[in-house]
Short mmCIF file of C-alpha atoms in Angstrom, two decimals:
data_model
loop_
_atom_site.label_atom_id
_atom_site.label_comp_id
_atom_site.label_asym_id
_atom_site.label_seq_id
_atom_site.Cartn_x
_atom_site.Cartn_y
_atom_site.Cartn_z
CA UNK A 1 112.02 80.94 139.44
CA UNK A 2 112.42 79.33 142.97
CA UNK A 3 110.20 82.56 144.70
CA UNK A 4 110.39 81.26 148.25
CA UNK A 5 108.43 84.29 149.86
CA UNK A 6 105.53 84.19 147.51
CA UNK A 7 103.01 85.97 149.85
CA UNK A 8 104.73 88.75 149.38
CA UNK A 9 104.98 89.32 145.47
CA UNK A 10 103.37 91.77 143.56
CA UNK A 11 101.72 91.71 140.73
CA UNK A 12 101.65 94.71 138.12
CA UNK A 13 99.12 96.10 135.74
CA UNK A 14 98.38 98.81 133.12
CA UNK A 15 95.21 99.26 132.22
CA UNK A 16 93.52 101.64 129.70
CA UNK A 17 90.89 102.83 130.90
CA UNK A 18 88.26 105.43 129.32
CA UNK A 19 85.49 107.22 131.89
CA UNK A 20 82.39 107.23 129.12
CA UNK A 21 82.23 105.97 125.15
CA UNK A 22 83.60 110.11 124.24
CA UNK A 23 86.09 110.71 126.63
CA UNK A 24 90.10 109.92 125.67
CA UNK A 25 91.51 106.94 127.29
CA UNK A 26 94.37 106.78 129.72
CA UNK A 27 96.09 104.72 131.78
CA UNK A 28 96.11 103.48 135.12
CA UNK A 29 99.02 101.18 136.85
CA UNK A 30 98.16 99.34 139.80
CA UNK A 31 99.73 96.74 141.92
CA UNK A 32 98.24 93.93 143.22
CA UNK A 33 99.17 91.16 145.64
CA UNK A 34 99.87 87.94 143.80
CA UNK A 35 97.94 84.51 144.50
CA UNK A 36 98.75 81.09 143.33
CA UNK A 37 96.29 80.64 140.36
CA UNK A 38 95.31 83.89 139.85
CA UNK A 39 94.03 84.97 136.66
CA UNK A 40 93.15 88.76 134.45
CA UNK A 41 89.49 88.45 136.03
CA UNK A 42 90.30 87.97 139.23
CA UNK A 43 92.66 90.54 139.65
CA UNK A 44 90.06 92.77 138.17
CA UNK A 45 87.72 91.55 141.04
CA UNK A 46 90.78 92.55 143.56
CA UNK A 47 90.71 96.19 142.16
CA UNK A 48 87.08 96.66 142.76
CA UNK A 49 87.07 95.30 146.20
CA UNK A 50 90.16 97.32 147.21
CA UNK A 51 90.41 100.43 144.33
CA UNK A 52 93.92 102.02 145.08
CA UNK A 53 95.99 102.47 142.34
CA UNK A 54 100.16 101.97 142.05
CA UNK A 55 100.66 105.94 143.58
CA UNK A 56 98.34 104.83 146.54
CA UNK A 57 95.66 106.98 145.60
CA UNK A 58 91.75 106.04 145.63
CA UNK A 59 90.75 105.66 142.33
CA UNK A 60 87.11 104.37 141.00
CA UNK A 61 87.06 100.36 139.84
CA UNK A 62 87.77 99.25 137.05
CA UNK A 63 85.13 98.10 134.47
CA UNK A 64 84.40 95.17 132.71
CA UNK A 65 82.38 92.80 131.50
CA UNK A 66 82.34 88.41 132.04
CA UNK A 67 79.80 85.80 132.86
CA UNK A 68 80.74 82.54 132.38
CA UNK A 69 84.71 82.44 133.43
CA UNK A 70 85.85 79.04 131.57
CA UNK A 71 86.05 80.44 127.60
CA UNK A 72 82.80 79.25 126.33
CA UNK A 73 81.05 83.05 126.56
CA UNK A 74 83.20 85.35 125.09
CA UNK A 75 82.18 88.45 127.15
CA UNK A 76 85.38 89.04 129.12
CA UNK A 77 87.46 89.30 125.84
CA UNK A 78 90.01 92.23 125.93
CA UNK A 79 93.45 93.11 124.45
CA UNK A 80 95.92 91.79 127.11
CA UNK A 81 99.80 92.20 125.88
CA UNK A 82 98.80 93.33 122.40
CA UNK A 83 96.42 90.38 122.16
CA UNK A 84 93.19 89.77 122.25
CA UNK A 85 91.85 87.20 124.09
CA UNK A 86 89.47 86.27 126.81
CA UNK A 87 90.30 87.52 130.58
CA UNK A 88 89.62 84.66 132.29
CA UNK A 89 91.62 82.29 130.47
CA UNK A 90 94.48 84.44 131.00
CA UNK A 91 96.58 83.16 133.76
CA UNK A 92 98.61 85.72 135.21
CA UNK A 93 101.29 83.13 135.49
CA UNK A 94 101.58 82.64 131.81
CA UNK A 95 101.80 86.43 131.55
CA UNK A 96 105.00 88.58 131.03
CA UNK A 97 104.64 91.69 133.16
CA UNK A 98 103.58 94.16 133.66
CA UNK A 99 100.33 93.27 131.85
CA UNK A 100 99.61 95.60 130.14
CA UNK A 101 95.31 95.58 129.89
CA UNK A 102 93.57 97.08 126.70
CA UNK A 103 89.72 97.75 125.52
CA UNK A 104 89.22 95.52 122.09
CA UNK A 105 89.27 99.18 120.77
CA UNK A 106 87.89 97.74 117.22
CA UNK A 107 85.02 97.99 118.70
CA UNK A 108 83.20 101.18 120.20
CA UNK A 109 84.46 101.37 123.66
CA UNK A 110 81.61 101.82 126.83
CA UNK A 111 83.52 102.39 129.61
CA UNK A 112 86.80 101.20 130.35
CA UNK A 113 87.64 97.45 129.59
CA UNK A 114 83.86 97.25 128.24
CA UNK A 115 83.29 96.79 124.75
CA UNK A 116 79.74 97.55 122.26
CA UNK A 117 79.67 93.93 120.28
CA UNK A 118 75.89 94.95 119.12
CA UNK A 119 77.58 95.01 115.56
CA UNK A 120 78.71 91.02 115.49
CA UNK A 121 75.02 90.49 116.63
CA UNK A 122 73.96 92.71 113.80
CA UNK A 123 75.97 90.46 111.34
CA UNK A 124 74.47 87.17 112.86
CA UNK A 125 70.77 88.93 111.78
CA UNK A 126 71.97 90.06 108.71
CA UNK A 127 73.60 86.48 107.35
CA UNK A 128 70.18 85.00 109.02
CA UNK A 129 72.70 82.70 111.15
CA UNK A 130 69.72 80.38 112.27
CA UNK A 131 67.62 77.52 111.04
CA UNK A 132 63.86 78.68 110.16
CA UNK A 133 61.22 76.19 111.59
CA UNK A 134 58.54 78.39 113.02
CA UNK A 135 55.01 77.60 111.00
CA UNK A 136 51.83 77.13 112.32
CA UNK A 137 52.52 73.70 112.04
CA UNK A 138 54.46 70.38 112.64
CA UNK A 139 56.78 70.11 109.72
CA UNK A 140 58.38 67.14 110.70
CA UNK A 141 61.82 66.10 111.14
CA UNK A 142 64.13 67.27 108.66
CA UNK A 143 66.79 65.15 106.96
CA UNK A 144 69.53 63.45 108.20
CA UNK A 145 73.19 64.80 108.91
CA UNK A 146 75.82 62.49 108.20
CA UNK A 147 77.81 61.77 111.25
CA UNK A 148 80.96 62.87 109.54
CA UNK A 149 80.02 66.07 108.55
CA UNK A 150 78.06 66.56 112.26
CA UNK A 151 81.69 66.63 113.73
CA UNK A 152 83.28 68.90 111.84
CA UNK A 153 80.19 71.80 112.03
CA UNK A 154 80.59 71.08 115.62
CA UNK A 155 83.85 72.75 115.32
CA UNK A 156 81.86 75.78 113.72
CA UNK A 157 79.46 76.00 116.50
CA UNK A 158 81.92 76.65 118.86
CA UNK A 159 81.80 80.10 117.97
CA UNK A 160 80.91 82.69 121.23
CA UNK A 161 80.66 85.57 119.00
CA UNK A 162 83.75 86.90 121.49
CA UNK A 163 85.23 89.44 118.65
CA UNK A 164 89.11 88.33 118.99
CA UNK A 165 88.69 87.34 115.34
CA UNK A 166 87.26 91.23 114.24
CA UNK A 167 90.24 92.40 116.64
CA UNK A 168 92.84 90.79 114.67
CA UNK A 169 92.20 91.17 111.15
CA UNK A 170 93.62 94.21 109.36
CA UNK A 171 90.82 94.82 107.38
CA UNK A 172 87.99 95.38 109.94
CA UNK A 173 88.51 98.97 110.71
CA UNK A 174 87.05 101.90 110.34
CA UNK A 175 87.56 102.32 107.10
CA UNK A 176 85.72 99.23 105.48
CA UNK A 177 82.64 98.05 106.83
CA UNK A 178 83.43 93.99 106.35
CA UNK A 179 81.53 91.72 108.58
CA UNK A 180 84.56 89.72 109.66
CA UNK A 181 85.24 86.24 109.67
CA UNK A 182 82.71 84.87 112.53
CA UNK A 183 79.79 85.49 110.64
CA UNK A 184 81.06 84.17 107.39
CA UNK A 185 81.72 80.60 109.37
CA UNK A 186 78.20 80.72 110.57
CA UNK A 187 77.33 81.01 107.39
CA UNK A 188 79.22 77.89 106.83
CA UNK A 189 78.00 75.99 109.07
CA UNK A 190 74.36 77.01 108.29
CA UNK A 191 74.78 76.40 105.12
CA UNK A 192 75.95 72.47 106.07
CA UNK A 193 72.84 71.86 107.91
CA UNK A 194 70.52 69.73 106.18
CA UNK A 195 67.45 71.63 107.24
CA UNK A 196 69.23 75.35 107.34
CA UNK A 197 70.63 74.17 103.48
CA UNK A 198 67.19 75.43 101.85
CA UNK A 199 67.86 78.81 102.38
CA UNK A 200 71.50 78.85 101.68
CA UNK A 201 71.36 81.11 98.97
CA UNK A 202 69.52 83.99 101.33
CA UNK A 203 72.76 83.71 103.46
CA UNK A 204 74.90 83.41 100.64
CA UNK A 205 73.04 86.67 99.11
CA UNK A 206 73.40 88.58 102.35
CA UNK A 207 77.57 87.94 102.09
CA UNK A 208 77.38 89.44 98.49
CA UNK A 209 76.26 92.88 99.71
CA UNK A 210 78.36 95.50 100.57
CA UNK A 211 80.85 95.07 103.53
CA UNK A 212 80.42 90.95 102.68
CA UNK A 213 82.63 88.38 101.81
CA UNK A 214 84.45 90.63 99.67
CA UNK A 215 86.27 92.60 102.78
CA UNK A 216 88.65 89.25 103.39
CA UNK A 217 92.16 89.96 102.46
CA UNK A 218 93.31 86.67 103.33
CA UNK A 219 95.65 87.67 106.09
CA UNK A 220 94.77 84.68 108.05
CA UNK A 221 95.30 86.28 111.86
CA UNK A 222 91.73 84.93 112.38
CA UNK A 223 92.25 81.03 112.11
CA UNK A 224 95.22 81.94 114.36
CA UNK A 225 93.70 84.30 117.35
CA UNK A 226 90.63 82.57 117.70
CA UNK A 227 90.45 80.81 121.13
CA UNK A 228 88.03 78.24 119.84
CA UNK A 229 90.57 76.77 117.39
CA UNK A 230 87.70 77.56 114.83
CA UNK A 231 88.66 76.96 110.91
CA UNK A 232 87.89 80.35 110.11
CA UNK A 233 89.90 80.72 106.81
CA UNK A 234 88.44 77.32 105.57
CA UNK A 235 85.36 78.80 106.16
CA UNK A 236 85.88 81.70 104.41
CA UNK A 237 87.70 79.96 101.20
CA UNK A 238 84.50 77.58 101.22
CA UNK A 239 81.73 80.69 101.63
CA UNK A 240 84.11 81.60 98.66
CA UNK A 241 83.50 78.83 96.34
CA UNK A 242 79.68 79.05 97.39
CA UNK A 243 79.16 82.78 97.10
CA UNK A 244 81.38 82.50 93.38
CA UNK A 245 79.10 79.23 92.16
CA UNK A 246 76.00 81.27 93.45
CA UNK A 247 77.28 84.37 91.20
CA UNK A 248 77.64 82.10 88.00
CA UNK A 249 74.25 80.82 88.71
CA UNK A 250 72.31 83.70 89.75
CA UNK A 251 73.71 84.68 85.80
CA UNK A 252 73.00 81.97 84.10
CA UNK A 253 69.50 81.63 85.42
CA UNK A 254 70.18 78.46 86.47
CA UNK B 1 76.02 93.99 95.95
CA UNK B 2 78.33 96.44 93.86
CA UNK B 3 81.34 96.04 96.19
CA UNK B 4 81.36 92.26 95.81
CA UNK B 5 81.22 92.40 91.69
CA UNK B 6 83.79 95.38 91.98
CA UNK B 7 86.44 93.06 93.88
CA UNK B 8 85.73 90.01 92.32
CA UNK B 9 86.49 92.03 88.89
CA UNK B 10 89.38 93.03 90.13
CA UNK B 11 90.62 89.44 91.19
CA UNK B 12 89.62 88.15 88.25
CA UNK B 13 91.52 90.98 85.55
CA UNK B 14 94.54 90.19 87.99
CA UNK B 15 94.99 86.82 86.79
CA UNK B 16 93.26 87.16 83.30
CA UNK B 17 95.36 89.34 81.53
CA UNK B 18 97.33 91.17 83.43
CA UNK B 19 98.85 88.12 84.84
CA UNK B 20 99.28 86.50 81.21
CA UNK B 21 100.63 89.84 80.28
CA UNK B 22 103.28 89.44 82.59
CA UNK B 23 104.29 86.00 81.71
CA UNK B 24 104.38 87.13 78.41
CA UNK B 25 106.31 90.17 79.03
CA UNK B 26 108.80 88.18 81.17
CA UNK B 27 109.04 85.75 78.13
CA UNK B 28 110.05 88.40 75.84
CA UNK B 29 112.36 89.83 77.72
CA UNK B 30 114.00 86.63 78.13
CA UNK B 31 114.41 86.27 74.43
CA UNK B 32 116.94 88.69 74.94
CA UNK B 33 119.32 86.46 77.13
CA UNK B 34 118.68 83.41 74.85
CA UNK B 35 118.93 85.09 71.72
CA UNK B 36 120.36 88.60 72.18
CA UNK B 37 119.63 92.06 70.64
CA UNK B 38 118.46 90.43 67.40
CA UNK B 39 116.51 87.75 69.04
CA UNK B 40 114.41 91.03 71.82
CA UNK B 41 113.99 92.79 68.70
CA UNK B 42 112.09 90.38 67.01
CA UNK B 43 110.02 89.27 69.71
CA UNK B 44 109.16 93.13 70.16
CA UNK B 45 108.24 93.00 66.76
CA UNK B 46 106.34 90.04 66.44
CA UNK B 47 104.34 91.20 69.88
CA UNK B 48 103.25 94.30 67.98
CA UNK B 49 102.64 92.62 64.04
CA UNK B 50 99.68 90.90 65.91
CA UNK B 51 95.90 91.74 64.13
CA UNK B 52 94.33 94.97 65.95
CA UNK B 53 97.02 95.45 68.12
CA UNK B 54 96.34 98.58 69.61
CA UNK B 55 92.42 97.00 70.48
CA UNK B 56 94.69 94.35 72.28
CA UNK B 57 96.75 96.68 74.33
CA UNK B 58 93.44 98.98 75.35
CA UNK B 59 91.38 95.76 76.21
CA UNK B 60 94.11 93.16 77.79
CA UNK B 61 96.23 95.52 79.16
CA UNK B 62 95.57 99.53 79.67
CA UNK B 63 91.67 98.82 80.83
CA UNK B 64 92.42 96.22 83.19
CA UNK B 65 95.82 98.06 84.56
CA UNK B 66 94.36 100.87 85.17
CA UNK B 67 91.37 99.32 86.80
CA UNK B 68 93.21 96.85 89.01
CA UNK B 69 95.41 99.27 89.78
CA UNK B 70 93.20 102.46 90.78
CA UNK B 71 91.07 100.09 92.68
CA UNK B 72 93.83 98.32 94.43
CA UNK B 73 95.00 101.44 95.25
CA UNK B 74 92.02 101.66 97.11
CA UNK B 75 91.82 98.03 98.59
CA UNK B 76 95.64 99.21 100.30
CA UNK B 77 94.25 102.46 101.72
CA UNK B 78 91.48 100.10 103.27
CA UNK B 79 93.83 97.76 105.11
CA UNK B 80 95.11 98.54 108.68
CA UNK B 81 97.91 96.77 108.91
CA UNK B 82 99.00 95.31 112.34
CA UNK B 83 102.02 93.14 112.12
CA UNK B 84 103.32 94.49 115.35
CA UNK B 85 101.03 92.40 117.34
CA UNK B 86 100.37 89.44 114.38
CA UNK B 87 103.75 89.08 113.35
CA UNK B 88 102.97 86.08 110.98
CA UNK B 89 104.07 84.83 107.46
CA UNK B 90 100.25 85.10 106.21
CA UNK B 91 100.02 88.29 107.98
CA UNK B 92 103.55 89.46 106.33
CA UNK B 93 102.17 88.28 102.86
CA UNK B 94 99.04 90.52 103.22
CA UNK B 95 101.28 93.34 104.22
CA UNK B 96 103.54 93.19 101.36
CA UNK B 97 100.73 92.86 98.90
CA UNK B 98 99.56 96.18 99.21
CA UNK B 99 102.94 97.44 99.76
CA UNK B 100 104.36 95.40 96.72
CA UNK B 101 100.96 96.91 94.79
CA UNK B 102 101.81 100.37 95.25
CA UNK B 103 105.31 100.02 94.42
CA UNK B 104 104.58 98.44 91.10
CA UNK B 105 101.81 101.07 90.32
CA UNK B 106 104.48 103.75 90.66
CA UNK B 107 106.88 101.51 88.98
CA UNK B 108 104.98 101.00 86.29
CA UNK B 109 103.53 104.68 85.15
CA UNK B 110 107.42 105.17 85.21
CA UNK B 111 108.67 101.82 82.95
CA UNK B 112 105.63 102.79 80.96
CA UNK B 113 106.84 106.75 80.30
CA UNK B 114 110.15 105.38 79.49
CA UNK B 115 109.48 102.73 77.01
CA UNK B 116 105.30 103.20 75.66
CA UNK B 117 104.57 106.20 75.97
CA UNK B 118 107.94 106.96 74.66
CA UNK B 119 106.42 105.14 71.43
CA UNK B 120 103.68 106.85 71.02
CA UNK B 121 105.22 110.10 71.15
CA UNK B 122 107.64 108.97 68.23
CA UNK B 123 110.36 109.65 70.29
CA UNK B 124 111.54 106.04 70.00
CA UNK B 125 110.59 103.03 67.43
CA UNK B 126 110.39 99.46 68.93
CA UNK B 127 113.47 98.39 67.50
CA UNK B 128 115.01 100.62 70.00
CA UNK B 129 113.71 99.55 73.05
CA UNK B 130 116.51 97.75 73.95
CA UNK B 131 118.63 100.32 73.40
CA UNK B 132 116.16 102.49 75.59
CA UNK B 133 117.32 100.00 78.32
CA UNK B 134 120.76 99.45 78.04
CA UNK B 135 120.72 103.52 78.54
CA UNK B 136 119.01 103.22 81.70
CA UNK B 137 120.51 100.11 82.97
CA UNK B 138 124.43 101.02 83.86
CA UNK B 139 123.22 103.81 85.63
CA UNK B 140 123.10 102.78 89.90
CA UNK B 141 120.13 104.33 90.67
CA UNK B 142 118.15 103.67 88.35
CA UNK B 143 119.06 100.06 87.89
CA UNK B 144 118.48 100.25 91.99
CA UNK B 145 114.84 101.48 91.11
CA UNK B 146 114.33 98.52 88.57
CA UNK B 147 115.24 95.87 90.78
CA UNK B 148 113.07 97.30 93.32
CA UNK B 149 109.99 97.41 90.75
CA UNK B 150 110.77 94.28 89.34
CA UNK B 151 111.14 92.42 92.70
CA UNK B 152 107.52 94.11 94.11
CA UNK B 153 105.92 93.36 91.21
CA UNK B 154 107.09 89.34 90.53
CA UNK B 155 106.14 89.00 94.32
CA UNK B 156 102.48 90.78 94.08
CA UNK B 157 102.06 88.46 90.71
CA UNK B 158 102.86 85.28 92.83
CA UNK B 159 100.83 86.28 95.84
CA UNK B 160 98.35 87.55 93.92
CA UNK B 161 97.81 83.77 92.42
CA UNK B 162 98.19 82.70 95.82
CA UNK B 163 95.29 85.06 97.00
CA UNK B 164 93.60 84.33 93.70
CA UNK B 165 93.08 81.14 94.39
CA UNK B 166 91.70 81.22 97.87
CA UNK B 167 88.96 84.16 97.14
CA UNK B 168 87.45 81.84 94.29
CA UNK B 169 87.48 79.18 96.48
CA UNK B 170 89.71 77.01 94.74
CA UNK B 171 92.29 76.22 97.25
CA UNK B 172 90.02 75.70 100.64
CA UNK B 173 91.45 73.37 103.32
CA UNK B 174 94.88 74.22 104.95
CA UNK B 175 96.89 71.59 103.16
CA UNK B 176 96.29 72.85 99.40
CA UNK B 177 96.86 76.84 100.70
CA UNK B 178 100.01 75.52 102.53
CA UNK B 179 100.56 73.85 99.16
CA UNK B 180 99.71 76.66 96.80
CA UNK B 181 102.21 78.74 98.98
CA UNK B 182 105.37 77.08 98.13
CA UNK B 183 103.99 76.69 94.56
CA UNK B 184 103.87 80.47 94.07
CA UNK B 185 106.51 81.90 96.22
CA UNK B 186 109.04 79.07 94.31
CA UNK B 187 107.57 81.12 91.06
CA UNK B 188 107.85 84.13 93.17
CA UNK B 189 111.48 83.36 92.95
CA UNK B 190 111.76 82.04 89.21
CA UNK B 191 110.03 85.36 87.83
CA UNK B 192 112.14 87.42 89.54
CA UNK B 193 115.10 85.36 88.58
CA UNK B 194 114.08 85.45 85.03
CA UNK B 195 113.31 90.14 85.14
CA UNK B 196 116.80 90.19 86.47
CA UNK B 197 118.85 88.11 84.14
CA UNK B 198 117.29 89.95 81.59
CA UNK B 199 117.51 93.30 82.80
CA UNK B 200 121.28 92.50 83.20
CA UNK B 201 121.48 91.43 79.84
CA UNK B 202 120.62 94.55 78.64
CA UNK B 203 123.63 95.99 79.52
CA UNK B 204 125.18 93.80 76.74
CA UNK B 205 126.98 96.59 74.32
CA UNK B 206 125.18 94.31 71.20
CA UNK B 207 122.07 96.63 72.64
CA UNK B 208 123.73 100.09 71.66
CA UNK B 209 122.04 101.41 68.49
CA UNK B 210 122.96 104.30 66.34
CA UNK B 211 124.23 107.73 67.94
CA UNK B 212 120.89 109.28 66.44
CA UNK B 213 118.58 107.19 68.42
CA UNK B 214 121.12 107.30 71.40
CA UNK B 215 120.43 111.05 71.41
CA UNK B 216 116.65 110.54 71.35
CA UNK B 217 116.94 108.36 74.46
CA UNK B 218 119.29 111.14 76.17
CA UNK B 219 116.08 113.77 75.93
CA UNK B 220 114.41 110.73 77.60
CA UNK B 221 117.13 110.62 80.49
CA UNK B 222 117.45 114.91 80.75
CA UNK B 223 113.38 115.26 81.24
CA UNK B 224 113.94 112.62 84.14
CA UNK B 225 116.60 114.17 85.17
#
């Protein structure tokens, strides 16, 4: 569009907002001067510093939650035209309006556009998504990782535990209790180390409980929300083969 | 632990035998467009001459139907579907799994009353099966409801391989599930083609057996009526 008088265009949102984790949410429209570049973050940051909703009426800020503000943290990620994504990657721009602004309700909802993640942290612990080198003493370097396979667990590490992948997939909900795909692709790529490799089968264990691996329904809408253009359903189909070869061998005594 | 063994079961009896079964089924049923009346009949027959065949049915096929069944029941109750915001083939496929799933369970308790059960009761020999379904098949509705079950269950057999194959972690990268998609949806499309031609064959008159039997099958029709 050939806007000449750009100064004066508007921009409009709906937000969902929710005073405290019990209360119901609602929504609240507001309208906010556009700016060249502007972006779901920083039109957040013009509500707070001017709180006056679309009727003209004071209203209280909204509420959210973002450090880093280039993609790499995955605090600021929130449901923004019926997808999830991060807030500051969103360029209003790119946006169809009004944008319409939505808690990642998936998970238990603090206050407003803040979200509880404690549970994808609570996966992380219970897959033991980390190398173990503490000792009392110098163990040494540990082996080698072929340059080849370094590149494509660099893809893996990429994940910022932001919880667009939960948010998508049909089957974490309130009725299952399935991990979700980002900690089964840390499991992967834990599992690839060289050094994290001796305890594979603890983390491979840990996806054969209850509310494991087992919870994938192979939908595949995490390979395509995630903003980290992480393999997730490669992951999962390989924590597959590992957790089935496991099962045979755990059997056979092998 | 016991959710992991539970599913895995129930991937596993989807494939091996229910998934055999239904080959085989669809095979027999075939017999009856390549070889007519005489040709179903003694495919029926031969199905049923086999050693311990009621240890087959209860082992390879009630057992593991009702399992797979009664748990995937569960596995669609589980599911939140959202293909209003993910409006994506994979997506689509997951939907019409369960969907597909619970249209075949109904389907087949029903197919099952008709033909089995039917059987057992004495009500009908298996020589007369295929008179059992010419009965039902010239009537609209109920040859609607057969193409319905038929369709939903040919595609939750294909995209059940499909699925198969990824949760034991045979089919991994993105190339050999991209692969393994056309595979089973172009079987997807040859079961179903196969069902149908025979289900349309049955309305063949060579498949009308004697008035008594004919009047056996009409009790069938009145109590589902």
């Amino acid at each position: 569009m050939a806007e000449t008088a750009a100064a004066s265009k508007n921009v409009k949102f709906i937000i969902t907002r929710q005073d405290d984790p019990q209360s119901a949410p609602y929504t609240e429209e507001f309208n906010l001067p556009y700016r060249p570049g502007m972006n779901v973050i920083s039109a957040l940051m013009e509500i707070q510093r001017n709180p006056v909703n679309a009727k003209g009426e004071a209203t209280v800020p909204v509420c959210w939650e973002s450090n880093c503000l280039e993609e790499v943290c995955g605090a600021c990620s929130m449901v923004i035209n019926g997808k999830p994504r991060q807030a500051c990657a969103a360029l209003i721009d790119n946006l169809e309006q009004p944008i319409r602004v939505e808690p990642m309700s998936t998970f238990p909802v603090v206050r407003d556009l803040i979200i509880d993640r404690t549970r994808m942290f609570n996966a992380l612990k219970k897959v033991k998504a980390w190398i173990p080198i503490d000792g009392t003493y110098d163990l040494g370097p540990g082996p080698r990782m072929a340059e080849k396979k370094r590149q494509w667990a660099y893809e893996l590490s990429k994940c910022m535990t932001c919880g667009v992948c939960l948010e998508a997939c049909p089957n974490v909900n309130a009725k299952t209790d399935f991990i979700g795909p980002a900690a089964i692709s840390q499991v992967r790529l834990f599992n690839a180390h060289p050094t994290g490799e001796m305890n594979a089968d603890e983390r491979l264990e840990a996806l054969m409980t209850d509310g494991g691996i087992e919870g994938c329904g192979n939908s595949q809408n995490c390979v395509r929300a995630c903003p980290k253009g992480i393999p997730l359903t490669t992951s999962i189909a390989e924590i597959n083969k590992q957790t089935t070869k496991h099962m045979f061998k755990r059997w056979l005594g092998m | 632990m016991r959710g992991f063994y539970s599913r895995k079961i129930h991937s596993l009896l989807g494939v091996i035998p229910l998934a055999f079964f239904f080959i085989e089924h669809m095979l027999t049923n075939f017999s009856a467009v390549e070889k007519g009346a005489d040709g179903f009949k003694d495919s029926v027959l031969w199905l049923n001459s086999l050693p311990l065949v009621f240890f087959l049915e209860l082992l390879f096929i009630w057992l593991p139907l009702m399992y797979h069944g009664v748990y995937g029941l569960y596995i669609a109750y589980q599911s939140k579907p959202n293909l209003n915001r993910y409006n994506l083939e994979r997506n689509w496929r997951y939907t019409l799994q369960r969907v597909s799933g619970i249209v075949t369970f109904v389907f087949i308790i029903w197919h099952l009353y008709e033909t089995r059960v039917q059987v057992a009761l004495g009500n009908v020999t298996h020589e007369e099966l295929g008179g059992v379904m010419h009965e039902i098949v010239p009537q609209p509705l109920w040859l609607a409801f057969y193409i319905v079950g038929i369709v939903a269950a040919c595609f939750h057999f294909a995209n059940g391989l499909w699925s198969f194959l990824v949760s034991w972690g045979i089919t991994i990268g993105p190339r050999s599930q991209r692969v393994s998609s056309y595979i089973c949806m172009g079987l997807f499309v040859l079961v179903t083609f196969m069902f149908l031609l025979s289900l349309v064959t049955f309305r063949d008159s060579e498949f009308k057996t004697a008035e008594a039997i004919a009047e056996a099958v009409n009790t069938v029709i009145q109590v589902r009526e």
